[in-house]
Amino acid sequence: MTNHLDPIAAEPITPMARHLGIELTGWQADWAQVEVTLAPQLLNRQDLPHGGLHATLLDTAMGYAGCHTGDPALRQHALTLSMTVNYLAQAGGRRLIAQARKTGGGRKTFFAEGSVQDEAGTLIATATGVFRYRGAPGS
Amino acid sequence: MTNHLDPIAAEPITPMARHLGIELTGWQADWAQVEVTLAPQLLNRQDLPHGGLHATLLDTAMGYAGCHTGDPALRQHALTLSMTVNYLAQAGGRRLIAQARKTGGGRKTFFAEGSVQDEAGTLIATATGVFRYRGAPGS
Amino acid sequence: MTNHLDPIAAEPITPMARHLGIELTGWQADWAQVEVTLAPQLLNRQDLPHGGLHATLLDTAMGYAGCHTGDPALRQHALTLSMTVNYLAQAGGRRLIAQARKTGGGRKTFFAEGSVQDEAGTLIATATGVFRYRGAPGS
Amino acid sequence: MTNHLDPIAAEPITPMARHLGIELTGWQADWAQVEVTLAPQLLNRQDLPHGGLHATLLDTAMGYAGCHTGDPALRQHALTLSMTVNYLAQAGGRRLIAQARKTGGGRKTFFAEGSVQDEAGTLIATATGVFRYRGAPGS
């Protein structure tokens, strides 16, 4: 997969994402992509990826999608107000790829949508969210 | 806090929950409680608990709430169809407690709602979800 | 049912709610109740109450719950940012009663939850929502 | 706008949709479109389209999207299990157009997403939903 990560905007991913093995593999204006390789510690009681993993991937990707500034010294933050995740199918293969894009909003809040696909491109989960910007960019 | 865990129904928590340090501290018919102690690897870019953590707590608690059988040999499983998480406030203290209860449903699906409170009892997040039972209990 | 409507805070209900026959039957600080009598024009293809009716009842009740000022000259408005409705059961009888309460928030946004019951007290639907205050009260 | 309504699959719209002036203007496999002309009885306290209107448009469009059979004698029905609506922007002009498509699911449930645009093509609202099929097609 082509890496769509704008190098000048890269920054370390959040600690919880790192703890789960989630990597930021794409980040551009109004768009972000994160990925994870499935591992035993990401499963549920049924040996399937835990629903909290999809939620974490999607919250992460949607949050980044609304906070791209293109300048690592100018960090924009946001807080999730509400997020809905739909679980459409079970994943095949060993990797989950989440993409998200900002769909609207203004200076104080933004809306985003995201999806998780498996290695075969099957749509595994979708999400929408509302986020509140926190502080001014770079503050 | 009184432990409301029915000992005969206890079972190891899901691998992902364990990886995040989440403990099942209460499980009864139509009700479950999970808790986590905040730690650096559960935070986001802003040193706040990652939204994925609340989602994982709530998905876990709501899933257990609908799957209590009272008999560890008779395991009921469920898959999340949809979950919505609202983020109301920032947590104080070092511990998050999520409670969930089954609110309705039938043989094939169930509905649940849950909430996350911090140590001071402040309401941090709420959730609702729809789940699909998977197989018959014990199958 | 006791009428919990604070008379000094009463105001005509929204035009769309009136068009559907929805009545505001309770309104106090952080709480509101609306009701509707089922009629042929509120049904779907299956002669059941249309899912949009529950959504309208819940959006209306949650919106009012966050906007009570106690002073009809001091009107507080809000816009819905996001709403999730879960449909738990089919209604019996001829009347739907929706109650909602504000669960959190601050000066700019608020969170609410609501439920719809039928005449027998069966839980028919639940909702959560995030709302943005619009203007200052009375402005 | 080109009319995408498959004439052989047309049927009267639901009574509540008709009561609100909502028209079914497109219906094909896994896709549906409904429209409404704004009128005074569709507004809220602020003279804006009531949030319940968007919810009704989206519930209607998503429900139809999952129930197309191409044969008016073979009617497929569904019940909404859960729906989330996000309100992104205020509408300009006098007409709202909602489109929805089925995104996944199986024999018993389906998932859909939808959006509402105004006459200028501005994205006003988005939704996702989970639905349960009711009976077999034609039953």
XYZ file of C-alpha atoms in Angstrom:
556
model
C 0.000 0.000 0.000
C 1.315 3.406 -0.882
C 2.187 5.385 2.180
C 0.177 8.579 2.242
C 1.875 9.983 5.309
C 2.938 13.545 4.919
C 6.411 13.362 6.502
C 6.484 16.936 7.689
C 3.325 16.388 9.661
C 4.313 13.110 11.271
C 4.341 12.811 15.019
C 4.400 9.929 17.458
C 1.021 8.217 17.653
C -0.942 8.308 20.901
C 0.349 6.093 23.715
C -2.763 3.895 23.761
C -2.626 3.378 20.014
C 1.022 2.395 20.329
C 0.181 -0.012 23.172
C -2.229 -1.762 20.795
C 0.242 -1.760 17.914
C -1.704 0.796 15.893
C 0.360 2.727 13.343
C -0.456 6.010 11.638
C 0.129 5.248 7.939
C -1.561 8.190 6.258
C -2.307 11.774 7.276
C -3.287 14.593 5.007
C -5.708 17.502 5.141
C -9.063 16.141 6.310
C -7.943 12.527 5.991
C -6.071 9.927 8.015
C -5.286 6.217 7.935
C -4.219 3.904 10.747
C -3.459 0.191 10.680
C -2.924 -2.664 13.076
C -1.692 -6.233 12.799
C -3.959 -8.603 14.680
C -2.379 -10.288 17.676
C -3.662 -12.461 20.527
C -3.942 -9.524 22.942
C -6.426 -7.768 20.625
C -9.060 -10.508 20.674
C -12.288 -11.076 22.585
C -13.830 -14.123 24.283
C -14.497 -15.631 20.868
C -10.991 -15.169 19.452
C -12.273 -12.400 17.195
C -10.917 -8.836 17.181
C -12.450 -7.044 20.168
C -15.050 -4.428 19.257
C -13.033 -1.955 21.281
C -10.197 -2.337 18.778
C -12.326 -1.163 15.858
C -13.584 1.681 18.032
C -10.037 2.695 18.943
C -8.888 2.533 15.322
C -11.834 4.629 14.177
C -11.659 7.174 17.001
C -7.953 7.579 16.293
C -8.344 7.904 12.528
C -11.308 10.313 12.746
C -9.546 12.434 15.343
C -6.416 12.739 13.204
C -8.515 13.454 10.102
C -9.820 16.647 11.667
C -6.528 17.798 13.164
C -4.071 17.861 10.274
C -2.144 21.137 10.156
C 0.805 20.117 7.977
C 3.156 21.597 10.534
C 4.402 19.404 13.407
C 5.075 22.518 15.473
C 1.457 23.545 15.126
C -0.499 20.791 16.834
C -4.271 20.811 16.684
C -6.099 18.745 19.283
C -9.683 17.616 19.546
C -11.942 15.793 21.970
C -14.487 13.218 20.897
C -18.037 14.289 21.762
C -19.823 11.293 20.269
C -18.916 8.291 18.152
C -21.034 5.514 16.629
C -19.454 2.317 15.356
C -21.271 -0.260 13.219
C -19.845 -3.766 12.958
C -20.635 -5.128 9.509
C -18.533 -8.229 9.030
C -15.793 -10.358 10.513
C -12.267 -9.725 9.369
C -10.215 -12.184 7.382
C -6.456 -12.040 7.339
C -4.167 -10.474 9.894
C -4.399 -6.742 9.321
C -7.049 -4.059 9.823
C -6.838 -0.753 7.944
C -8.942 2.217 9.072
C -9.449 5.316 6.989
C -11.318 8.440 8.023
C -12.195 11.784 6.537
C -13.563 15.005 7.923
C -17.056 15.574 6.537
C -17.984 18.962 7.930
C -17.978 21.344 10.831
C -16.643 24.740 11.701
C -14.171 26.397 14.027
C -15.377 24.692 17.191
C -16.564 21.247 16.156
C -15.999 18.862 13.288
C -17.698 15.768 11.926
C -15.924 12.744 10.490
C -16.653 9.330 9.099
C -14.439 6.306 8.924
C -14.291 2.694 7.901
C -12.245 -0.395 8.696
C -11.304 -2.856 6.009
C -9.417 -6.108 6.248
C -6.554 -7.179 4.005
C -8.956 -8.416 1.336
C -10.692 -5.039 1.221
C -13.862 -6.307 2.926
C -15.732 -3.596 4.803
C -15.569 -4.644 8.459
C -16.825 -1.602 10.352
C -17.956 1.975 9.789
C -18.161 4.940 12.115
C -19.264 8.526 12.371
C -18.228 10.994 15.021
C -18.533 14.523 16.319
C -15.466 16.178 17.774
C -14.746 19.428 19.564
C -11.557 21.340 18.812
C -9.491 22.009 21.865
C -7.549 25.227 21.984
C -6.192 26.970 18.933
C -3.797 25.141 16.628
C -0.353 25.231 18.150
C -1.545 26.462 21.515
C -16.620 -0.972 46.494
C -18.601 -4.111 47.130
C -17.748 -6.812 44.662
C -20.856 -7.866 42.795
C -19.167 -10.646 40.897
C -21.087 -13.879 40.993
C -18.228 -16.289 41.651
C -19.822 -19.244 39.913
C -20.111 -17.260 36.717
C -16.616 -15.819 36.692
C -14.376 -16.464 33.770
C -11.169 -14.925 32.480
C -11.810 -11.542 30.872
C -11.171 -11.086 27.161
C -7.530 -10.920 26.081
C -7.788 -7.328 24.855
C -9.429 -6.186 28.077
C -6.642 -7.870 30.032
C -4.024 -6.200 27.819
C -5.497 -2.833 28.825
C -5.716 -3.778 32.497
C -9.513 -3.945 32.498
C -11.007 -6.115 35.256
C -14.472 -7.619 35.441
C -15.675 -6.615 38.910
C -19.389 -7.348 38.674
C -21.534 -9.723 36.648
C -25.115 -10.648 37.308
C -28.198 -11.273 35.213
C -28.525 -8.374 32.749
C -25.770 -6.364 34.453
C -21.987 -6.107 34.416
C -19.238 -3.869 35.744
C -15.652 -3.469 34.577
C -12.903 -1.210 35.891
C -9.495 0.013 34.889
C -6.703 1.894 36.579
C -5.386 4.658 34.360
C -1.826 4.215 33.187
C 0.420 5.989 30.673
C -0.314 3.478 27.911
C -4.043 4.308 28.034
C -3.684 7.988 27.170
C -4.042 10.037 24.001
C -2.023 12.881 22.468
C -3.279 15.192 25.202
C -2.442 12.928 28.157
C -6.128 12.210 28.663
C -7.659 8.724 28.607
C -8.027 7.710 24.943
C -11.609 7.654 23.682
C -10.980 4.098 22.589
C -10.554 3.133 26.229
C -14.053 4.287 27.184
C -15.381 2.505 24.098
C -13.603 -0.712 25.061
C -14.841 -0.507 28.649
C -18.402 0.084 27.496
C -18.396 -2.526 24.739
C -17.021 -5.037 27.236
C -19.491 -4.185 29.990
C -22.530 -4.104 27.664
C -21.519 -7.378 26.040
C -21.165 -9.127 29.406
C -24.460 -7.609 30.599
C -26.358 -9.470 27.909
C -24.476 -12.756 28.238
C -24.759 -13.730 31.889
C -25.862 -17.338 32.301
C -24.811 -17.993 35.891
C -23.066 -21.152 34.771
C -19.424 -20.990 33.636
C -19.929 -24.181 31.623
C -22.739 -22.532 29.722
C -21.122 -19.635 27.877
C -23.275 -17.218 25.935
C -21.534 -15.106 23.310
C -22.621 -12.036 21.398
C -21.361 -9.808 18.617
C -21.694 -6.041 18.681
C -23.836 -4.752 15.820
C -23.700 -1.063 16.731
C -22.430 1.037 19.608
C -22.637 4.765 20.315
C -20.423 6.408 22.924
C -20.935 9.934 24.244
C -18.060 11.652 26.024
C -19.481 13.937 28.696
C -16.610 14.982 30.924
C -12.956 14.466 31.703
C -12.072 12.000 34.399
C -10.480 12.937 37.670
C -8.550 10.434 39.715
C -6.911 7.254 38.556
C -9.730 4.783 38.061
C -12.617 4.397 35.592
C -15.635 2.252 36.474
C -18.059 1.169 33.729
C -21.448 -0.331 34.448
C -23.895 -1.661 31.898
C -27.314 -3.219 31.857
C -29.375 -5.020 29.266
C -32.394 -2.909 28.382
C -34.308 -5.134 25.988
C -34.243 -7.525 23.107
C -35.221 -11.069 22.356
C -33.667 -14.390 21.453
C -31.526 -13.079 18.627
C -30.535 -9.551 19.584
C -30.253 -7.524 22.746
C -29.937 -3.845 23.622
C -27.814 -2.447 26.420
C -26.784 0.848 27.922
C -23.746 1.700 29.946
C -21.904 4.492 31.681
C -18.398 5.278 32.835
C -17.762 7.095 36.082
C -14.537 8.237 37.640
C -13.503 7.674 41.248
C -15.471 10.719 42.385
C -18.646 9.387 40.784
C -18.627 11.956 37.973
C -20.360 10.737 34.822
C -17.598 10.580 32.186
C -19.205 8.722 29.281
C -22.400 6.936 28.320
C -23.163 4.365 25.653
C -25.910 2.373 24.053
C -25.484 -0.697 21.905
C -27.212 -3.380 19.904
C -25.805 -6.898 20.024
C -26.522 -10.148 18.240
C -26.420 -13.416 20.133
C -24.040 -15.912 18.636
C -25.013 -19.552 18.864
C -27.040 -21.005 21.686
C -25.815 -20.659 25.271
C -23.191 -23.260 25.881
C -22.751 -24.110 22.248
C -50.661 11.039 34.532
C -49.721 14.040 36.604
C -48.847 17.002 34.465
C -45.323 18.120 35.183
C -45.483 21.148 32.952
C -44.227 24.256 34.591
C -46.908 26.725 33.459
C -44.693 29.780 33.511
C -42.289 28.102 31.103
C -44.852 26.847 28.630
C -44.629 27.896 25.032
C -46.147 26.629 21.810
C -44.471 23.420 20.682
C -42.478 23.372 17.433
C -44.507 23.466 14.213
C -43.372 20.017 13.088
C -44.201 18.465 16.446
C -47.646 20.063 16.251
C -48.103 18.732 12.706
C -47.516 15.224 14.082
C -49.805 15.776 17.055
C -46.955 15.788 19.579
C -47.721 17.594 22.838
C -45.289 18.931 25.428
C -46.637 17.517 28.701
C -43.715 18.092 31.051
C -40.867 20.591 31.194
C -38.638 21.312 34.133
C -34.960 22.033 34.682
C -32.989 19.410 32.747
C -36.091 17.338 31.993
C -38.921 17.239 29.448
C -41.770 14.966 28.404
C -43.685 14.852 25.121
C -46.516 12.581 24.062
C -48.375 11.598 20.934
C -51.530 9.654 20.163
C -50.951 7.189 17.357
C -52.878 7.895 14.178
C -52.835 6.487 10.633
C -50.570 9.252 9.317
C -47.800 8.263 11.784
C -47.355 4.713 10.532
C -44.926 3.000 8.180
C -45.354 0.394 5.402
C -46.114 -2.224 8.033
C -48.765 -0.244 9.919
C -46.339 0.276 12.801
C -45.292 3.669 14.139
C -42.648 5.046 11.755
C -39.130 5.073 13.166
C -39.018 8.763 12.314
C -41.766 9.357 14.856
C -39.718 7.988 17.744
C -36.759 10.017 16.501
C -38.853 13.177 16.384
C -40.288 12.557 19.859
C -36.812 11.943 21.275
C -35.105 14.835 19.482
C -37.887 17.114 20.707
C -37.801 15.877 24.306
C -33.999 15.920 24.550
C -33.821 19.386 23.018
C -36.362 20.780 25.482
C -34.608 19.026 28.384
C -31.489 21.086 27.808
C -33.233 24.397 27.161
C -35.474 24.969 30.181
C -35.049 28.467 31.586
C -38.238 28.772 33.639
C -38.940 32.106 31.991
C -40.926 32.199 28.737
C -39.337 35.569 27.909
C -35.902 34.010 28.155
C -35.793 31.408 25.418
C -32.814 29.108 25.128
C -32.321 27.359 21.791
C -30.117 24.474 20.772
C -29.150 22.591 17.634
C -28.798 18.827 17.510
C -25.255 17.764 16.643
C -25.807 14.020 16.841
C -28.564 11.664 17.939
C -28.720 7.881 18.209
C -32.037 6.073 18.543
C -32.386 2.410 19.480
C -35.650 0.624 18.750
C -36.235 -1.993 21.436
C -39.826 -3.150 21.098
C -43.098 -2.576 19.325
C -45.641 -0.369 21.020
C -48.954 -1.578 22.315
C -51.859 0.755 22.835
C -52.461 4.115 21.229
C -50.093 6.505 22.955
C -46.324 7.048 23.049
C -44.717 8.960 25.918
C -41.147 10.228 25.591
C -39.114 11.507 28.513
C -35.649 13.004 28.350
C -33.113 14.414 30.751
C -29.933 16.403 30.359
C -26.989 14.277 31.441
C -24.070 16.647 31.155
C -22.310 19.340 29.219
C -21.228 22.904 29.658
C -21.935 26.362 28.324
C -21.645 25.434 24.651
C -22.873 21.869 24.349
C -25.077 19.522 26.313
C -25.749 15.802 26.377
C -29.135 14.196 26.930
C -30.753 10.808 27.026
C -34.351 9.876 26.451
C -36.757 6.991 26.239
C -40.134 6.232 24.710
C -42.670 4.107 26.524
C -46.079 2.950 25.453
C -49.242 3.155 27.531
C -48.383 -0.061 29.350
C -44.989 1.309 30.369
C -43.057 -0.953 27.997
C -39.728 0.523 26.912
C -40.074 1.058 23.143
C -37.044 3.143 22.241
C -34.071 4.893 23.806
C -31.862 7.701 22.578
C -28.811 9.728 23.399
C -27.849 13.036 21.849
C -25.333 15.848 21.768
C -26.606 19.374 21.291
C -25.027 22.763 20.777
C -26.483 25.823 22.468
C -27.395 28.558 20.050
C -26.968 32.095 21.246
C -27.331 33.168 24.839
C -30.597 32.514 26.663
C -33.056 35.189 25.703
C -31.020 36.411 22.781
C -32.752 15.614 -11.487
C -32.993 12.353 -13.329
C -35.547 10.098 -11.772
C -33.903 6.861 -10.715
C -37.131 5.216 -9.661
C -37.527 1.751 -11.017
C -41.165 1.911 -12.083
C -41.887 -1.758 -11.594
C -40.810 -1.529 -7.991
C -42.743 1.596 -7.115
C -45.242 1.513 -4.319
C -47.009 4.136 -2.245
C -44.653 5.674 0.300
C -45.292 5.158 4.010
C -48.201 7.112 5.487
C -45.994 9.173 7.798
C -43.625 10.077 4.973
C -46.630 11.165 2.896
C -47.956 13.229 5.829
C -44.650 15.122 5.821
C -44.610 15.522 2.047
C -41.720 13.113 1.551
C -41.523 11.543 -1.917
C -39.655 8.429 -2.991
C -37.708 9.595 -6.048
C -35.224 6.755 -6.517
C -35.188 3.076 -5.635
C -32.834 0.475 -6.961
C -31.003 -2.529 -5.565
C -29.284 -1.433 -2.329
C -30.066 2.250 -2.939
C -32.914 4.693 -2.393
C -33.591 8.413 -2.595
C -36.332 10.461 -0.943
C -36.999 14.185 -1.127
C -39.092 16.798 0.617
C -39.976 20.411 -0.032
C -39.609 22.491 3.112
C -42.831 23.904 4.478
C -43.825 25.727 7.680
C -45.082 22.533 9.348
C -41.627 20.952 9.090
C -39.785 23.557 11.140
C -38.638 23.784 14.755
C -38.713 26.583 17.351
C -36.022 28.408 15.401
C -37.700 28.242 11.990
C -35.156 25.661 10.853
C -36.037 22.181 9.577
C -36.772 20.024 12.631
C -34.104 17.424 13.403
C -36.869 14.841 13.317
C -37.357 15.585 9.627
C -33.798 14.644 8.724
C -34.155 11.535 10.878
C -37.376 10.578 9.114
C -35.873 11.156 5.672
C -32.826 9.075 6.540
C -34.719 6.269 8.269
C -37.020 6.093 5.256
C -34.241 6.127 2.675
C -32.068 3.617 4.528
C -35.015 1.288 5.086
C -35.943 1.337 1.404
C -32.296 0.856 0.397
C -32.217 -2.526 2.097
C -35.642 -3.690 0.919
C -35.592 -3.360 -2.864
C -36.828 -6.523 -4.555
C -37.653 -5.176 -8.019
C -41.049 -6.805 -7.811
C -43.964 -4.872 -6.280
C -45.719 -8.160 -5.510
C -42.710 -9.284 -3.482
C -42.463 -6.807 -0.635
C -39.535 -6.976 1.735
C -39.944 -5.256 5.102
C -37.446 -4.301 7.783
C -37.434 -2.833 11.261
C -34.907 -0.262 12.406
C -32.761 -1.546 15.268
C -30.560 1.526 15.645
C -29.976 4.761 13.783
C -27.489 7.584 14.326
C -27.957 10.954 12.673
C -25.290 13.663 12.538
C -26.322 17.231 11.776
C -23.517 18.928 9.858
C -24.919 22.138 8.441
C -28.029 24.214 7.978
C -29.909 23.838 4.741
C -30.241 26.544 2.150
C -33.040 26.557 -0.376
C -36.387 24.846 -0.143
C -35.680 21.186 -0.801
C -33.906 18.361 1.052
C -32.699 15.272 -0.829
C -31.743 12.123 1.088
C -29.874 9.240 -0.456
C -29.021 5.953 1.211
C -27.249 2.750 0.331
C -27.004 -0.645 1.931
C -23.439 -1.206 3.131
C -23.532 -4.758 4.426
C -25.332 -7.425 6.343
C -26.800 -10.836 5.762
C -30.128 -12.612 5.690
C -31.353 -11.301 9.026
C -29.912 -7.825 9.397
C -28.557 -5.139 7.133
C -26.500 -1.998 7.556
C -27.014 1.238 5.643
C -25.674 4.748 5.434
C -27.353 7.859 4.165
C -26.925 11.566 3.676
C -29.105 14.625 3.248
C -28.143 17.400 0.871
C -29.846 20.677 0.161
C -30.581 22.081 -3.291
C -27.073 23.481 -3.579
C -25.534 20.087 -2.874
C -24.327 21.041 0.608
C -24.053 18.080 2.964
C -26.624 18.750 5.697
C -26.806 15.485 7.621
C -25.443 11.942 7.572
C -26.698 8.737 9.130
C -25.893 5.109 9.667
C -28.333 2.418 10.718
C -28.800 -1.238 11.506
C -32.014 -2.914 10.406
C -33.593 -6.306 10.922
C -35.430 -7.990 8.079
C -38.984 -8.879 8.931
C -40.376 -12.036 7.397
C -39.312 -13.393 4.054
C -39.676 -11.229 0.934
C -43.246 -11.383 -0.206
C -44.526 -12.957 2.964
